[in-house]
Amino acid sequence: MIRERAYPVEPWHIRETQLDMDVLAQSESVFALSNGHVGLRGNLDEGEPHGLPGTYLNSFYELRPLPYAEAGFGFPESGQTIVNVTNGKLIRLLVDDEPLDVRYGELLAHERILDLRAGTLHRTLHWRSPAGREVRVHSTRLVSFRQRSVAAIRYEVEVADDKPLRLIVQSELVANETLPPQSRDPRVAAVLESPLLAEEELTTEDGGLLIHRTKVSGLRVAAAMEHEVDSPAHTSIESEGYEDWVRTTVGCVLEPGQKLRVVKYLTYGWSSRRSLPALRDQVGAALAAARLDGWDGLVREQREYLDEFWDAADVDVDGDPEVQQAVRFGLFHVLQAGARAERRPISAKGLTGPGYDGHAFWDTEMFVLPVLTYTHPAAVRDALYWRYSTLEQAHERARTLNLEGAAFPWRTIQGPESSGYWPAGTAAFHIAAGIADAVRRYVLVSGDRQLEREIGLTLLVETARLWRSLGHHDRNGQFHIDGVTGPDEYTAVKNDNIYTNLMAQRNLLAAAEVVMRYRDEAFHLGVTDEEAAAWRDAAAGMHVPYDEEIDVHQQVEGFTRLQEWDFAHTPQDKYPLLLHYPYFDLYRKQVVKQADLVLAMHWRGDAFTPEQKLRNFLYYERRTVRDSSLSACTQAVLAAEVGYHELAHSYLREAALMDLHDLNENTRDGVHMASLAGAWIALVAGFGGLRDHDGVPSFAPRLSSRIGRLSFSLQWCGMRLRVDVRPHQTTYALHHAEPDAVLELRHYGEPVRVTCAEPVTVPVPPPSEDLPPPEQPPGRAPLLRLPEHLS
Ligand code: BGC
């Protein structure tokens, strides 16, 4: 775990004040820079020591076998895995005759700062070599938001003692770096070891390029670099290259206090179709563009991009500075994952690490996109186009499964199902409804009718078709979706998962509605009036299992009569349960990995009464172990809605601090994008009470006792709504709108009209009292309660 105070609490920075080798891999994820196209882990400039080297390009993957001991029909045979591409971050330094390596000599000072407003990673170190020579190094790294294939590093070395010093800087591109083993299966490991075949290497005096391709997926990648050198002394510069590496070497002798400065421009391009010369030219052109801006220009553009983002997306939290820092950190990583993904996936770890093989899951549509929809909708538009681009494969998958419409993959990079475990893969059909809901929300919030017509209609229709063919009406007309897995992966292949059913219901109704708006286009998709009527019938008959005896909803049919999990005899070191208990046992008992029915009560809150929500929340809270990082934020949202604001605050902290404190002890593989997005969700949907069920933004704000004020901005049809919540009142203000624009919203169910003329302030009703105390399974209370000085 990253120690409690590893990163001092500051509103706009993640600062690491000393280098802790034990958490190097975790910090590489935390300090990863990306723009959604290129991702650089926060590896040290000199490459070593490292936890996990990593450089990724969105959708640059290799195919690997998915081996089964006992295969079955429809099991995917190969999976996609993100590849660690050519490393262009490397800058090694020879100090007199010794390489700078923090494991040797003396590290007198070391600091790294991720600057959330500047979009840069800054590093300062003061090192004494074993021979006693001292240097100070300042490096600043960025992955450009404006120029998607460009990264740049400014590396500055200063002589920090009193004698002249010879310095040699070696800046490199290295392909096929040796990585720690990623898979225990030798068949898989073999494919991922040295995954790149050399195609071309080229050097100029001050840089060079490498072109490689993958062995099986046939993708080609080009990486190029160029340097600008600034030094007061005579400086030599030369480059050499081989199959898997290119090196530019800069040498000089400096006097005490003098500085050598090297700016490295780095560009990447990849393609499955473009020829080698075309790719070579592409990275060359990107280098020219980067040099045209120069280092200062790139830094300025980065800042401008982020100023615009924060202007629209920032959340202000008074009363919990750790959450303030963490929610900005989370938003920054969410932006990094999606900003320039441009019709490629936003994966569960973004481009910060190799976790989950670089796959995108439902995390994208149900956790990341809701945040981006309200803060940076352009990225959502792209992400939906990416899903749409995988439609053919989803059709094919549906055909294989004897279903109609589109069966989108549970996990994938470029479209095919890459899950080798069908009960928590293929059976998790709910991803289809998540995609449909993301379309619905994006169109509602952005007003983008062009997307609705071009792809939204098709996505809604094809997912509705899936539901209609997956479910069936019983003899009483009730519609059931049997044998599926909901979000809770400890309850698999069951009938009538409420989350799935209610989300499918909304999907079916949205499809039936949208085909009325685009009759011609729907006709081309073969939709008839009968088909749309069948969707409505299925939605109307949707079964929602309820236990009348104890008055709670059943997460799946029969859930409440299953045997209880023996929590009292489950030692704490047996969590996460999936690593210590067989699935067959988890599946047949009342134990919940992650919010499922509780998630349904968030996104389909319109299908439950307030009393049901409270009873359900208490029932499932006692059975939810949170073995997934996708749970805490939802528990925060519902805890806040039913009246447990202090508990909501603790869950908010867990979601927000997941990576800054490495709570699940796997941040090394990449940050938890859904949980980071969840920090925003917990604040805005939890304490702000934002819902968008019925086409207007509605709020029910109420803060925990520690938060004195919460304010956030939301985009709504091109306008910007600023919501300022205080303990007893909320102010709604409209910005960036035409002078006569009006935004109709709801505050605790009451209509409120907001215009540009003046903000509207309304009271927050007092909280309900006398709620029964909520309980979690023993030892499974939220991980991060408020620190002493705050509670
Ligand atoms: C969760 C899934 C999630 C996946 C990727 C799993 O542990 O149970 O809901 O999609 O992680 O984040």
CSV table of N, CA and C and ligand atoms in Angstrom, one decimal, residues 348-349 356 361-363 367 410 430 487 489 578 593-594 627-630 674, ligand 1:
chain,number,residue,atom,x,y,z
A,348,ALA,N,-10.3,0.0,-19.1
A,348,ALA,CA,-10.5,0.0,-17.6
A,348,ALA,C,-9.3,0.7,-16.9
A,349,LYS,N,-8.1,0.7,-17.5
A,349,LYS,CA,-7.0,1.3,-16.9
A,349,LYS,C,-6.5,2.5,-17.7
A,356,TYR,N,-5.7,-5.9,-16.8
A,356,TYR,CA,-6.9,-6.3,-17.6
A,356,TYR,C,-6.5,-6.4,-19.1
A,361,PHE,N,-14.3,-2.5,-20.7
A,361,PHE,CA,-15.4,-3.2,-20.2
A,361,PHE,C,-16.6,-2.3,-20.2
A,362,TRP,N,-17.7,-2.7,-19.5
A,362,TRP,CA,-18.8,-1.8,-19.3
A,362,TRP,C,-18.4,-0.6,-18.4
A,363,ASP,N,-17.3,-0.7,-17.8
A,363,ASP,CA,-16.8,0.5,-17.0
A,363,ASP,C,-16.8,1.8,-17.8
A,367,PHE,N,-19.5,4.1,-16.1
A,367,PHE,CA,-18.8,4.9,-15.0
A,367,PHE,C,-18.0,6.1,-15.7
A,410,TRP,N,-17.8,-8.5,-23.5
A,410,TRP,CA,-17.6,-8.1,-22.1
A,410,TRP,C,-16.3,-7.4,-22.0
A,430,HIS,N,-25.5,-7.3,-19.7
A,430,HIS,CA,-26.0,-6.0,-19.3
A,430,HIS,C,-25.2,-4.9,-20.0
A,487,PRO,N,-24.0,-7.1,-12.7
A,487,PRO,CA,-22.8,-6.5,-12.3
A,487,PRO,C,-22.1,-7.3,-11.2
A,489,GLU,N,-20.4,-10.1,-9.7
A,489,GLU,CA,-19.8,-11.3,-10.3
A,489,GLU,C,-19.8,-12.5,-9.3
A,578,LEU,N,-12.8,-14.1,-4.3
A,578,LEU,CA,-12.6,-14.9,-5.5
A,578,LEU,C,-11.2,-15.5,-5.6
A,593,LYS,N,-20.4,-9.2,-4.6
A,593,LYS,CA,-19.0,-8.6,-4.9
A,593,LYS,C,-19.1,-7.1,-5.0
A,594,GLN,N,-20.1,-6.6,-5.7
A,594,GLN,CA,-20.1,-5.2,-6.0
A,594,GLN,C,-21.6,-4.8,-6.2
A,627,ASP,N,-15.4,-6.4,-3.3
A,627,ASP,CA,-14.2,-7.0,-3.8
A,627,ASP,C,-13.9,-6.4,-5.2
A,628,SER,N,-14.7,-5.5,-5.7
A,628,SER,CA,-14.4,-4.7,-6.9
A,628,SER,C,-14.4,-3.2,-6.6
A,629,SER,N,-13.5,-2.6,-7.3
A,629,SER,CA,-13.4,-1.1,-7.1
A,629,SER,C,-14.6,-0.4,-7.7
A,630,LEU,N,-15.4,-1.1,-8.4
A,630,LEU,CA,-16.6,-0.4,-9.0
A,630,LEU,C,-17.8,-0.3,-8.1
A,674,ALA,N,-12.7,3.5,-13.5
A,674,ALA,CA,-14.1,3.6,-13.0
A,674,ALA,C,-14.2,4.1,-11.6
B,1,BGC,C1,-15.5,-6.1,-12.0
B,1,BGC,C2,-16.1,-5.7,-13.3
B,1,BGC,C3,-15.3,-4.7,-14.0
B,1,BGC,C4,-13.9,-5.3,-14.2
B,1,BGC,C5,-13.0,-4.2,-14.9
B,1,BGC,C6,-14.1,-6.6,-12.3
B,1,BGC,O1,-13.4,-6.9,-11.1
B,1,BGC,O2,-16.2,-7.0,-11.3
B,1,BGC,O3,-17.4,-5.1,-13.0
B,1,BGC,O4,-15.9,-4.5,-15.3
B,1,BGC,O5,-13.3,-5.6,-13.0
B,1,BGC,O6,-12.8,-3.1,-14.1
